[in-house]
Amino acid sequence: MRDVSIIGIGQIEVGEHWDVSLRDLGARALLAALADAGIDRPDALYVGNMLSGTLGSQEQLATLIADWSGLRGIEALKVEAACASGAAALRVGVMAVAGGIHEIVAVLGVEKMTDLDGEEATAALMTAADAEYEGIHGTSFISLNALLMRRYMEDMGVPQEAFAGFPINAHANAANNPNAMFRQPITRDTYSRAPMIADPINLFDSAPICDGAAAVILCPTERAREFSSRPVRIAASAVATDSVALHDRREPLFLLAVQASALKAYRQAGIGPEEIDLFELHDAFSIIAALSLEACGFAPRGEGTRLAADGQIGPRGRLPICTMGGLKARGHPVGATGIYQVVEATLQLRGLAGANQVPGARWAMTQNIGGVGGTAITHILEGQG
Amino acid sequence: MRLAPHWRVRAQRLQLRGEVCQCCGERLFPPRDVCPACHQPADKPFAFCGEGTVYSFSTVYEAPKGYERFAPYTIALVRLKEGPLVTAQLTDIDPSDVRIGLPVEMVTRVLREEGEDGMVIYGYKFRPVLEREAAREEARA
Ligand SMILES: [Zn+2]
């Protein structure tokens, strides 16, 4: 198996792009990444996207974006794993290069969620859950996460305010990210006064509906210096799954797939959680941030929120997370999110993260989750000095 | 209008019919062809008694399309007496009275309505076990 590196990155500002279509959003991020790597024509394009069929009545999306980017003719495929579609596309790209199938691969994550009203976007997101046994009961994706958060608070004796540290950190970091959707810092007071959207989840515990696109270019590590003076090595790429429905799990408060994908990734990279310098985790909801820290070995069970409360998750803390705003404040254009995480981690490892730079960062972990932990995809990246 | 997807799960929706694995004894709801515990074929029908307790809950104020007339309603994970968790709406209860551990029982109600001339879909919801609550109150008084 060949070692794989990232040689180019591109991203579009996350937000409500009413004047830009899905295909143009995708093409712009892709062309930016190709330009960053100095590549005209990759061998293949893998596109992570969840909702183009549901919200945009558009499939064959990868083929369309390849054509719209001047790449008509190349291998182009869409990859779907709900909110983890971006990282799933990266996983396919890594397999293609590592397996010697392709030399230069482009991976794009793209999502357009604001063309329809919020109700339709909310219904579309629910397709990540079990339609016959969760959706039919009038459950929304937010209420599934609320079920988890309520039981967690009860079992672990954790009050709602304990979760405030996650959105506060995310918004503080997004303030320094020109590609983030929400660039206003928030305070503990803002958090405690926020309206409930699905008790106990308040407005700041949940990531926004938005548009976005981000892309990376991959090649074998042995060739990376031909294209980039600061390549970033993909030291691990690991996928694990759990039941789609929460009710099909023996212990809903422990995200088994998250743990399994992290353990596989640590093994591949030959490091443990203590060596990770920053962690772009999947904070679609504050409860998922806490459960991810616990499942990945950064906090004992029931103590995920304590890391946030103690200020250890800031750019200069013990374990910086969501260093450019995370899903909460950079935004969560679902199928694009996994690639934004990798683009941001690459900026950190290149030393180009500006005010949010994690000093001396060498190892970055990114983790993209589909549904309420049904699919978990972990990548570990290593900077090359 | 999509009839078949609702018709084929009528035993699950109306009778809470699941399965018991003949190999390891695991009770499964909903039924499936392979037991998730021991990976052997599962095929023996098993009717759950319909009693359980609230494992967790969340109240929905802005209902998805087709559910507006029930709002506000409470979604719960119910731990069935025989073991499995099931996702369902609670009914016949004020959202502010719901708590973790509340004993509930299955009832058949309208799950969803698809407009004036559309389908009306029935299925399980759970309500508080009223008699037992009353008896407990009496014992306390
Ligand atoms: Zn079995």
Short mmCIF file of C-alpha atoms and ligand atoms in Angstrom, two decimals:
data_model
loop_
_atom_site.label_atom_id
_atom_site.label_comp_id
_atom_site.label_asym_id
_atom_site.label_seq_id
_atom_site.Cartn_x
_atom_site.Cartn_y
_atom_site.Cartn_z
CA MET A 1 0.00 0.00 0.00
CA ARG A 2 1.29 3.46 -0.85
CA ASP A 3 1.49 6.31 1.60
CA VAL A 4 -0.87 9.20 0.61
CA SER A 5 -0.45 12.97 1.04
CA ILE A 6 -2.51 16.11 0.58
CA ILE A 7 -0.94 18.52 -1.92
CA GLY A 8 -3.67 21.09 -2.40
CA ILE A 9 -6.68 22.54 -0.59
CA GLY A 10 -9.56 24.85 -1.50
CA GLN A 11 -12.64 26.14 0.29
CA ILE A 12 -15.60 28.47 -0.22
CA GLU A 13 -16.89 30.69 2.58
CA VAL A 14 -19.70 28.84 4.37
CA GLY A 15 -23.02 30.68 4.32
CA GLU A 16 -26.24 31.26 2.41
CA HIS A 17 -25.15 31.42 -1.23
CA TRP A 18 -28.42 32.33 -2.95
CA ASP A 19 -26.52 33.56 -6.02
CA VAL A 20 -24.42 30.42 -6.52
CA SER A 21 -25.70 27.03 -7.69
CA LEU A 22 -24.66 23.65 -6.30
CA ARG A 23 -22.50 22.89 -9.33
CA ASP A 24 -20.71 26.25 -9.25
CA LEU A 25 -20.07 26.01 -5.50
CA GLY A 26 -18.46 22.62 -6.08
CA ALA A 27 -16.48 23.69 -9.14
CA ARG A 28 -15.08 26.78 -7.39
CA ALA A 29 -13.74 24.85 -4.39
CA LEU A 30 -12.38 22.14 -6.68
CA LEU A 31 -10.60 24.61 -8.98
CA ALA A 32 -9.12 26.41 -5.96
CA ALA A 33 -7.67 23.14 -4.66
CA LEU A 34 -6.32 22.15 -8.10
CA ALA A 35 -4.66 25.59 -8.41
CA ASP A 36 -3.15 25.22 -4.93
CA ALA A 37 -1.55 21.93 -6.04
CA GLY A 38 -0.62 23.22 -9.51
CA ILE A 39 -2.63 20.42 -11.17
CA ASP A 40 -4.72 20.84 -14.33
CA ARG A 41 -6.38 17.48 -14.60
CA PRO A 42 -6.63 14.87 -11.82
CA ASP A 43 -7.15 11.19 -12.66
CA ALA A 44 -10.37 11.00 -10.68
CA LEU A 45 -12.87 13.10 -8.73
CA TYR A 46 -14.80 11.80 -5.70
CA VAL A 47 -17.61 14.02 -4.46
CA GLY A 48 -19.04 13.80 -0.95
CA ASN A 49 -22.64 14.99 -0.87
CA MET A 50 -25.76 13.99 1.04
CA LEU A 51 -28.73 15.95 -0.27
CA SER A 52 -28.36 16.88 -3.95
CA GLY A 53 -31.08 14.40 -4.92
CA THR A 54 -33.45 15.32 -2.09
CA LEU A 55 -33.04 19.10 -2.06
CA GLY A 56 -31.78 19.83 -5.57
CA SER A 57 -33.37 17.03 -7.66
CA GLN A 58 -29.85 16.43 -8.95
CA GLU A 59 -27.93 13.18 -9.06
CA GLN A 60 -24.91 12.20 -11.18
CA LEU A 61 -23.49 15.11 -9.23
CA ALA A 62 -19.81 14.19 -9.59
CA THR A 63 -20.18 13.89 -13.35
CA LEU A 64 -21.89 17.28 -13.50
CA ILE A 65 -19.24 19.00 -11.39
CA ALA A 66 -16.40 17.36 -13.33
CA ASP A 67 -17.89 18.80 -16.53
CA TRP A 68 -18.50 22.22 -14.95
CA SER A 69 -14.86 22.30 -13.82
CA GLY A 70 -13.44 21.58 -17.28
CA LEU A 71 -12.77 17.94 -16.42
CA ARG A 72 -15.30 16.23 -18.70
CA GLY A 73 -14.19 12.65 -19.32
CA ILE A 74 -12.43 11.81 -16.04
CA GLU A 75 -13.58 9.18 -13.53
CA ALA A 76 -16.10 10.94 -11.30
CA LEU A 77 -18.28 9.39 -8.58
CA LYS A 78 -20.48 10.64 -5.76
CA VAL A 79 -20.08 9.09 -2.32
CA GLU A 80 -22.84 9.23 0.32
CA ALA A 81 -22.77 8.53 4.06
CA ALA A 82 -25.24 11.15 5.35
CA CYS A 83 -23.42 13.89 7.31
CA ALA A 84 -20.17 11.91 6.90
CA SER A 85 -20.29 12.01 3.08
CA GLY A 86 -17.29 14.37 2.86
CA ALA A 87 -14.94 12.13 4.81
CA ALA A 88 -16.39 9.10 3.01
CA ALA A 89 -15.33 10.61 -0.32
CA LEU A 90 -11.86 11.24 1.13
CA ARG A 91 -11.73 7.63 2.27
CA VAL A 92 -12.44 6.50 -1.32
CA GLY A 93 -9.77 8.87 -2.64
CA VAL A 94 -7.21 7.55 -0.15
CA MET A 95 -8.00 3.96 -1.14
CA ALA A 96 -7.59 4.80 -4.83
CA VAL A 97 -4.14 6.38 -4.37
CA ALA A 98 -2.94 3.97 -1.68
CA GLY A 99 -4.00 1.00 -3.80
CA GLY A 100 -2.11 2.28 -6.84
CA ILE A 101 -5.29 2.75 -8.89
CA HIS A 102 -4.73 6.49 -9.45
CA GLU A 103 -1.85 8.98 -9.08
CA ILE A 104 -3.67 12.28 -8.61
CA VAL A 105 -7.13 12.30 -7.06
CA ALA A 106 -9.40 15.25 -6.28
CA VAL A 107 -11.88 14.97 -3.41
CA LEU A 108 -14.69 17.49 -3.05
CA GLY A 109 -17.35 17.93 -0.39
CA VAL A 110 -20.29 20.10 -1.44
CA GLU A 111 -23.77 20.83 -0.12
CA LYS A 112 -26.49 23.33 -0.93
CA MET A 113 -29.18 23.46 1.75
CA THR A 114 -30.65 26.97 1.50
CA ASP A 115 -32.56 26.71 -1.80
CA LEU A 116 -35.60 25.28 0.01
CA ASP A 117 -37.15 26.44 3.26
CA GLY A 118 -35.90 25.31 6.64
CA GLU A 119 -38.72 22.80 7.08
CA GLU A 120 -37.73 20.95 3.91
CA ALA A 121 -34.05 20.98 4.85
CA THR A 122 -34.94 19.62 8.30
CA ALA A 123 -37.01 16.82 6.73
CA ALA A 124 -34.15 16.03 4.35
CA LEU A 125 -31.67 15.74 7.23
CA MET A 126 -33.96 13.20 8.86
CA THR A 127 -33.16 10.82 5.98
CA ALA A 128 -29.94 10.12 7.93
CA ALA A 129 -32.07 8.29 10.50
CA ASP A 130 -34.20 5.13 10.28
CA ALA A 131 -37.21 6.23 8.21
CA GLU A 132 -39.51 3.29 9.09
CA TYR A 133 -38.90 3.21 12.84
CA GLU A 134 -37.73 6.72 13.81
CA GLY A 135 -38.93 9.11 11.12
CA ILE A 136 -42.51 7.80 10.97
CA HIS A 137 -43.09 8.92 14.57
CA GLY A 138 -42.51 12.58 13.74
CA THR A 139 -38.97 12.55 15.02
CA SER A 140 -36.57 15.19 13.75
CA PHE A 141 -32.80 14.82 13.64
CA ILE A 142 -32.58 17.41 16.43
CA SER A 143 -34.97 15.46 18.65
CA LEU A 144 -32.85 12.31 18.28
CA ASN A 145 -29.88 14.26 19.60
CA ALA A 146 -32.06 15.74 22.34
CA LEU A 147 -32.97 12.20 23.46
CA LEU A 148 -29.26 11.45 23.84
CA MET A 149 -28.50 14.72 25.64
CA ARG A 150 -31.37 14.38 28.14
CA ARG A 151 -30.39 10.85 29.16
CA TYR A 152 -26.71 11.83 29.34
CA MET A 153 -27.50 14.73 31.68
CA GLU A 154 -29.55 12.41 33.89
CA ASP A 155 -27.10 9.48 34.00
CA MET A 156 -23.89 11.51 34.27
CA GLY A 157 -25.27 14.24 36.53
CA VAL A 158 -24.21 16.93 34.05
CA PRO A 159 -26.25 20.17 33.90
CA GLN A 160 -27.11 21.86 30.61
CA GLU A 161 -24.76 24.83 31.30
CA ALA A 162 -21.83 22.41 31.28
CA PHE A 163 -22.17 22.16 27.49
CA ALA A 164 -21.69 25.92 26.99
CA GLY A 165 -17.93 25.53 26.63
CA PHE A 166 -18.31 23.85 23.22
CA PRO A 167 -20.20 26.61 21.34
CA ILE A 168 -18.22 29.33 23.13
CA ASN A 169 -14.95 27.81 21.88
CA ALA A 170 -16.39 27.26 18.39
CA HIS A 171 -17.62 30.83 18.02
CA ALA A 172 -14.39 32.31 19.42
CA ASN A 173 -12.38 30.36 16.84
CA ALA A 174 -14.74 31.17 13.97
CA ALA A 175 -14.24 34.89 14.66
CA ASN A 176 -10.75 34.48 13.14
CA ASN A 177 -11.80 32.31 10.19
CA PRO A 178 -12.75 34.30 7.06
CA ASN A 179 -14.54 31.20 5.70
CA ALA A 180 -16.75 30.72 8.76
CA MET A 181 -20.47 31.45 8.81
CA PHE A 182 -20.79 32.91 12.34
CA ARG A 183 -17.90 35.20 13.28
CA GLN A 184 -19.34 36.71 16.46
CA PRO A 185 -18.02 35.37 19.74
CA ILE A 186 -20.65 34.36 22.29
CA THR A 187 -20.55 34.35 26.08
CA ARG A 188 -21.80 32.02 28.77
CA ASP A 189 -24.64 34.50 29.23
CA THR A 190 -25.62 34.37 25.54
CA TYR A 191 -25.71 30.60 25.83
CA SER A 192 -27.87 30.50 28.93
CA ARG A 193 -30.40 32.93 27.40
CA ALA A 194 -30.64 31.09 24.04
CA PRO A 195 -34.07 29.74 23.05
CA MET A 196 -34.62 25.98 23.28
CA ILE A 197 -35.09 24.32 19.88
CA ALA A 198 -35.64 20.79 21.22
CA ASP A 199 -35.27 20.73 24.98
CA PRO A 200 -32.53 20.31 26.27
CA ILE A 201 -30.87 21.42 22.99
CA ASN A 202 -30.78 25.20 22.60
CA LEU A 203 -29.97 27.32 19.57
CA PHE A 204 -26.24 27.29 20.33
CA ASP A 205 -26.07 23.52 20.81
CA SER A 206 -26.96 22.91 17.16
CA ALA A 207 -25.11 23.56 13.89
CA PRO A 208 -26.73 25.78 11.22
CA ILE A 209 -28.26 24.91 7.84
CA CYS A 210 -26.00 26.42 5.15
CA ASP A 211 -24.16 26.05 1.83
CA GLY A 212 -20.50 25.24 1.33
CA ALA A 213 -17.81 23.41 -0.61
CA ALA A 214 -14.25 22.36 0.14
CA ALA A 215 -11.74 20.23 -1.72
CA VAL A 216 -8.38 18.49 -1.33
CA ILE A 217 -5.96 16.99 -3.85
CA LEU A 218 -4.17 13.71 -3.09
CA CYS A 219 -1.09 12.00 -4.51
CA PRO A 220 1.41 9.36 -3.36
CA THR A 221 3.61 10.78 -0.57
CA GLU A 222 6.76 9.93 -2.56
CA ARG A 223 5.64 12.44 -5.21
CA ALA A 224 4.15 15.08 -2.91
CA ARG A 225 7.12 17.47 -3.03
CA GLU A 226 6.71 17.75 -6.83
CA PHE A 227 3.49 19.64 -6.19
CA SER A 228 3.68 21.21 -2.74
CA SER A 229 6.38 22.68 -0.53
CA ARG A 230 4.24 21.82 2.50
CA PRO A 231 2.47 18.53 1.89
CA VAL A 232 0.49 16.89 4.67
CA ARG A 233 0.62 13.12 5.08
CA ILE A 234 -2.54 11.09 5.68
CA ALA A 235 -1.32 8.83 8.46
CA ALA A 236 -4.68 7.13 9.04
CA SER A 237 -8.04 6.72 7.34
CA ALA A 238 -10.62 4.59 9.13
CA VAL A 239 -14.37 3.97 8.88
CA ALA A 240 -16.58 2.13 11.36
CA THR A 241 -20.34 1.68 11.61
CA ASP A 242 -23.04 1.15 14.23
CA SER A 243 -26.80 0.72 13.95
CA VAL A 244 -28.50 3.61 12.14
CA ALA A 245 -31.30 3.81 14.73
CA LEU A 246 -30.47 4.93 18.26
CA HIS A 247 -32.96 2.42 19.67
CA ASP A 248 -31.04 -0.49 18.13
CA ARG A 249 -28.03 0.15 20.39
CA ARG A 250 -27.46 -1.60 23.67
CA GLU A 251 -25.93 1.54 25.22
CA PRO A 252 -26.97 4.68 23.31
CA LEU A 253 -24.70 6.93 25.43
CA PHE A 254 -21.51 5.44 24.08
CA LEU A 255 -20.70 5.98 20.40
CA LEU A 256 -19.19 2.61 19.48
CA ALA A 257 -18.49 3.44 15.83
CA VAL A 258 -16.70 6.62 16.88
CA GLN A 259 -14.53 4.64 19.24
CA ALA A 260 -13.87 1.88 16.70
CA SER A 261 -12.86 4.28 13.93
CA ALA A 262 -10.59 6.23 16.31
CA LEU A 263 -8.89 3.05 17.58
CA LYS A 264 -8.28 1.86 14.01
CA ALA A 265 -6.87 5.27 13.14
CA TYR A 266 -4.52 5.37 16.16
CA ARG A 267 -3.25 1.93 15.18
CA GLN A 268 -2.65 2.95 11.57
CA ALA A 269 -0.82 6.13 12.59
CA GLY A 270 1.13 4.38 15.31
CA ILE A 271 0.21 7.02 17.90
CA GLY A 272 -2.27 7.39 20.75
CA PRO A 273 -4.70 10.15 21.72
CA GLU A 274 -2.06 11.81 23.89
CA GLU A 275 -0.03 12.68 20.77
CA ILE A 276 -2.90 14.40 18.93
CA ASP A 277 -2.18 18.16 18.77
CA LEU A 278 -5.64 19.19 17.55
CA PHE A 279 -8.95 17.45 16.92
CA GLU A 280 -11.54 18.61 14.40
CA LEU A 281 -14.49 16.74 15.86
CA HIS A 282 -18.09 16.51 14.68
CA ASP A 283 -19.85 19.08 16.89
CA ALA A 284 -23.16 19.05 14.98
CA PHE A 285 -24.65 19.07 18.50
CA SER A 286 -22.88 19.84 21.79
CA ILE A 287 -23.80 16.39 23.09
CA ILE A 288 -21.98 14.76 20.17
CA ALA A 289 -18.85 16.79 20.96
CA ALA A 290 -18.89 15.45 24.53
CA LEU A 291 -19.60 11.85 23.47
CA SER A 292 -16.86 11.99 20.80
CA LEU A 293 -14.22 13.15 23.28
CA GLU A 294 -15.20 10.25 25.53
CA ALA A 295 -15.31 7.61 22.76
CA CYS A 296 -11.93 8.70 21.34
CA GLY A 297 -10.16 8.42 24.69
CA PHE A 298 -9.72 12.12 25.48
CA ALA A 299 -12.02 12.09 28.49
CA PRO A 300 -13.44 9.43 30.84
CA ARG A 301 -17.14 8.62 30.40
CA GLY A 302 -19.35 11.40 31.68
CA GLU A 303 -16.51 13.94 31.69
CA GLY A 304 -16.46 15.15 28.09
CA THR A 305 -17.91 18.52 29.05
CA ARG A 306 -15.27 19.01 31.73
CA LEU A 307 -12.54 19.48 29.08
CA ALA A 308 -14.61 22.32 27.61
CA ALA A 309 -15.35 23.87 30.99
CA ASP A 310 -11.69 23.88 31.97
CA GLY A 311 -10.68 25.83 28.84
CA GLN A 312 -8.54 22.94 27.59
CA ILE A 313 -10.08 22.94 24.11
CA GLY A 314 -8.92 26.41 22.94
CA PRO A 315 -6.12 26.81 20.35
CA ARG A 316 -3.55 26.97 23.17
CA GLY A 317 -5.18 24.42 25.45
CA ARG A 318 -4.24 20.80 26.03
CA LEU A 319 -6.54 19.51 23.27
CA PRO A 320 -7.61 22.22 20.80
CA ILE A 321 -10.87 21.27 19.04
CA CYS A 322 -12.90 22.92 16.27
CA THR A 323 -9.98 25.27 15.74
CA MET A 324 -11.61 27.18 12.87
CA GLY A 325 -15.13 27.19 14.29
CA GLY A 326 -16.24 23.59 13.95
CA LEU A 327 -19.63 22.57 12.62
CA LYS A 328 -21.28 24.92 15.09
CA ALA A 329 -19.76 28.20 13.93
CA ARG A 330 -17.84 27.58 10.69
CA GLY A 331 -21.09 25.94 9.64
CA HIS A 332 -22.26 22.43 8.73
CA PRO A 333 -23.05 22.12 5.00
CA VAL A 334 -23.46 18.42 5.69
CA GLY A 335 -21.73 16.61 2.81
CA ALA A 336 -18.99 19.25 2.68
CA THR A 337 -18.19 19.25 6.40
CA GLY A 338 -15.74 16.34 6.39
CA ILE A 339 -13.58 18.10 3.79
CA TYR A 340 -13.71 21.47 5.59
CA GLN A 341 -12.33 19.67 8.63
CA VAL A 342 -9.43 18.27 6.60
CA VAL A 343 -8.75 21.61 4.86
CA GLU A 344 -8.60 23.33 8.27
CA ALA A 345 -6.36 20.65 9.77
CA THR A 346 -4.07 21.02 6.73
CA LEU A 347 -3.87 24.79 7.33
CA GLN A 348 -2.88 24.07 10.94
CA LEU A 349 -0.18 21.59 9.89
CA ARG A 350 1.14 24.00 7.26
CA GLY A 351 1.37 26.65 9.99
CA LEU A 352 -1.13 28.87 8.15
CA ALA A 353 -4.02 28.97 10.64
CA GLY A 354 -3.40 32.62 11.58
CA ALA A 355 -4.68 33.75 14.98
CA ASN A 356 -5.95 30.23 15.70
CA GLN A 357 -2.63 28.52 14.96
CA VAL A 358 -1.95 25.64 17.34
CA PRO A 359 1.74 26.15 18.19
CA GLY A 360 4.01 23.41 16.85
CA ALA A 361 1.13 21.27 15.58
CA ARG A 362 2.31 18.01 14.01
CA TRP A 363 -0.59 15.54 14.41
CA ALA A 364 -4.18 16.51 13.59
CA MET A 365 -7.22 14.25 13.85
CA THR A 366 -10.45 14.87 11.93
CA GLN A 367 -13.66 12.99 12.55
CA ASN A 368 -16.86 13.12 10.52
CA ILE A 369 -20.01 11.39 11.78
CA GLY A 370 -23.04 10.22 9.79
CA GLY A 371 -26.41 10.24 11.54
CA VAL A 372 -26.32 9.94 15.31
CA GLY A 373 -23.09 7.92 15.21
CA GLY A 374 -24.15 5.35 12.61
CA THR A 375 -21.08 6.03 10.49
CA ALA A 376 -17.83 7.39 11.92
CA ILE A 377 -14.83 8.30 9.76
CA THR A 378 -11.54 9.29 11.35
CA HIS A 379 -8.46 10.64 9.59
CA ILE A 380 -5.12 11.45 11.19
CA LEU A 381 -2.89 13.91 9.35
CA GLU A 382 0.81 14.52 9.92
CA GLY A 383 2.59 17.74 9.02
CA GLN A 384 5.87 17.45 7.13
CA GLY A 385 7.80 20.30 8.78
CA MET B 1 -49.36 8.01 -2.07
CA ARG B 2 -47.19 5.12 -0.97
CA LEU B 3 -49.25 2.26 0.45
CA ALA B 4 -46.96 -0.76 0.46
CA PRO B 5 -44.29 0.61 2.85
CA HIS B 6 -46.95 1.08 5.54
CA TRP B 7 -48.94 -2.05 4.74
CA ARG B 8 -45.99 -4.41 5.04
CA VAL B 9 -45.09 -3.28 8.57
CA ARG B 10 -48.70 -3.43 9.86
CA ALA B 11 -47.94 -6.20 12.37
CA GLN B 12 -45.11 -4.15 13.86
CA ARG B 13 -47.12 -0.92 13.91
CA LEU B 14 -50.41 -2.34 15.24
CA GLN B 15 -49.34 -5.32 17.37
CA LEU B 16 -45.78 -4.44 18.30
CA ARG B 17 -44.77 -7.71 16.66
CA GLY B 18 -41.06 -8.46 16.75
CA GLU B 19 -39.05 -11.63 16.89
CA VAL B 20 -37.21 -13.82 19.34
CA CYS B 21 -33.92 -15.33 18.26
CA GLN B 22 -34.15 -19.12 18.63
CA CYS B 23 -30.41 -19.33 18.95
CA CYS B 24 -29.59 -16.81 21.72
CA GLY B 25 -33.01 -15.77 23.01
CA GLU B 26 -32.58 -12.08 22.12
CA ARG B 27 -35.92 -10.29 21.68
CA LEU B 28 -35.88 -8.12 18.59
CA PHE B 29 -37.95 -5.10 17.71
CA PRO B 30 -38.30 -4.38 14.87
CA PRO B 31 -37.95 -7.87 13.37
CA ARG B 32 -35.06 -8.55 11.01
CA ASP B 33 -33.66 -11.56 9.18
CA VAL B 34 -30.39 -11.78 11.10
CA CYS B 35 -30.05 -11.56 14.89
CA PRO B 36 -27.70 -8.63 15.68
CA ALA B 37 -26.53 -10.34 18.88
CA CYS B 38 -25.47 -13.77 17.55
CA HIS B 39 -25.72 -13.28 13.75
CA GLN B 40 -27.90 -16.38 13.32
CA PRO B 41 -31.12 -16.30 11.27
CA ALA B 42 -34.02 -14.84 13.27
CA ASP B 43 -37.50 -15.91 12.24
CA LYS B 44 -39.78 -16.68 15.23
CA PRO B 45 -42.47 -14.01 15.70
CA PHE B 46 -42.77 -12.54 19.18
CA ALA B 47 -45.46 -10.14 20.37
CA PHE B 48 -44.24 -7.63 22.94
CA CYS B 49 -46.58 -6.97 25.86
CA GLY B 50 -46.47 -3.23 25.20
CA GLU B 51 -45.31 -2.14 28.63
CA GLY B 52 -42.14 -0.26 29.34
CA THR B 53 -40.56 2.83 30.84
CA VAL B 54 -39.36 6.13 29.38
CA TYR B 55 -35.60 5.94 28.74
CA SER B 56 -35.41 9.50 27.39
CA PHE B 57 -37.71 12.11 25.82
CA SER B 58 -37.82 15.39 23.93
CA THR B 59 -40.78 17.59 23.11
CA VAL B 60 -41.29 18.72 19.50
CA TYR B 61 -42.88 22.17 19.06
CA GLU B 62 -42.28 22.70 15.34
CA ALA B 63 -43.58 19.50 13.86
CA PRO B 64 -42.47 18.04 10.53
CA LYS B 65 -45.02 17.97 7.69
CA GLY B 66 -47.83 15.49 8.42
CA TYR B 67 -47.46 15.81 12.19
CA GLU B 68 -48.62 19.40 12.75
CA ARG B 69 -51.89 18.54 14.42
CA PHE B 70 -50.14 16.64 17.22
CA ALA B 71 -47.74 19.46 18.16
CA PRO B 72 -46.49 19.96 20.77
CA TYR B 73 -45.79 16.27 21.24
CA THR B 74 -43.16 14.30 23.08
CA ILE B 75 -40.87 11.82 21.34
CA ALA B 76 -39.49 9.14 23.60
CA LEU B 77 -37.18 6.20 23.65
CA VAL B 78 -39.17 3.56 25.54
CA ARG B 79 -37.41 0.63 27.18
CA LEU B 80 -39.79 -2.30 26.63
CA LYS B 81 -40.21 -4.78 29.49
CA GLU B 82 -38.70 -7.53 27.33
CA GLY B 83 -35.53 -5.54 26.65
CA PRO B 84 -35.43 -3.53 23.41
CA LEU B 85 -35.68 0.24 23.09
CA VAL B 86 -38.33 1.63 20.76
CA THR B 87 -38.78 5.16 19.40
CA ALA B 88 -42.34 6.45 19.67
CA GLN B 89 -44.55 9.38 20.57
CA LEU B 90 -46.02 9.69 24.02
CA THR B 91 -49.73 10.48 24.13
CA ASP B 92 -52.41 11.38 26.69
CA ILE B 93 -49.86 13.28 28.76
CA ASP B 94 -48.84 16.91 29.18
CA PRO B 95 -45.22 17.30 27.98
CA SER B 96 -44.27 18.91 31.28
CA ASP B 97 -45.32 15.77 33.19
CA VAL B 98 -42.96 13.43 31.33
CA ARG B 99 -39.93 12.17 33.20
CA ILE B 100 -37.29 9.49 32.75
CA GLY B 101 -38.47 6.20 34.25
CA LEU B 102 -42.18 6.91 33.74
CA PRO B 103 -44.09 3.62 33.26
CA VAL B 104 -45.91 3.62 29.90
CA GLU B 105 -48.02 1.26 27.82
CA MET B 106 -48.62 0.90 24.10
CA VAL B 107 -51.77 2.21 22.46
CA THR B 108 -52.79 2.44 18.78
CA ARG B 109 -53.24 5.97 17.48
CA VAL B 110 -52.98 8.02 14.29
CA LEU B 111 -49.27 8.47 13.55
CA ARG B 112 -49.51 10.67 10.50
CA GLU B 113 -52.01 12.26 8.14
CA GLU B 114 -51.17 12.99 4.55
CA GLY B 115 -53.56 15.86 3.80
CA GLU B 116 -57.35 16.03 3.30
CA ASP B 117 -57.59 13.16 0.79
CA GLY B 118 -54.41 11.33 1.74
CA MET B 119 -53.71 8.32 3.87
CA VAL B 120 -54.15 8.16 7.62
CA ILE B 121 -51.42 6.01 9.09
CA TYR B 122 -52.02 4.22 12.39
CA GLY B 123 -49.42 2.77 14.72
CA TYR B 124 -48.11 2.54 18.26
CA LYS B 125 -47.75 5.36 20.71
CA PHE B 126 -47.24 5.08 24.45
CA ARG B 127 -49.31 6.58 27.28
CA PRO B 128 -48.73 6.63 31.03
CA VAL B 129 -49.90 3.51 32.86
CA LEU B 130 -52.80 5.34 34.44
CA GLU B 131 -54.25 2.73 36.79
CA ARG B 132 -50.95 1.93 38.38
CA GLU B 133 -50.18 5.63 38.95
CA ALA B 134 -53.57 6.10 40.62
CA ALA B 135 -53.05 3.10 42.85
CA ARG B 136 -49.66 4.41 43.91
CA GLU B 137 -51.11 7.82 44.74
CA GLU B 138 -53.78 6.14 46.88
CA ALA B 139 -51.20 4.07 48.72
CA ARG B 140 -49.24 7.22 49.47
CA ALA B 141 -52.30 9.14 50.77
ZN ZN C 1 -29.39 -14.35 18.47
#
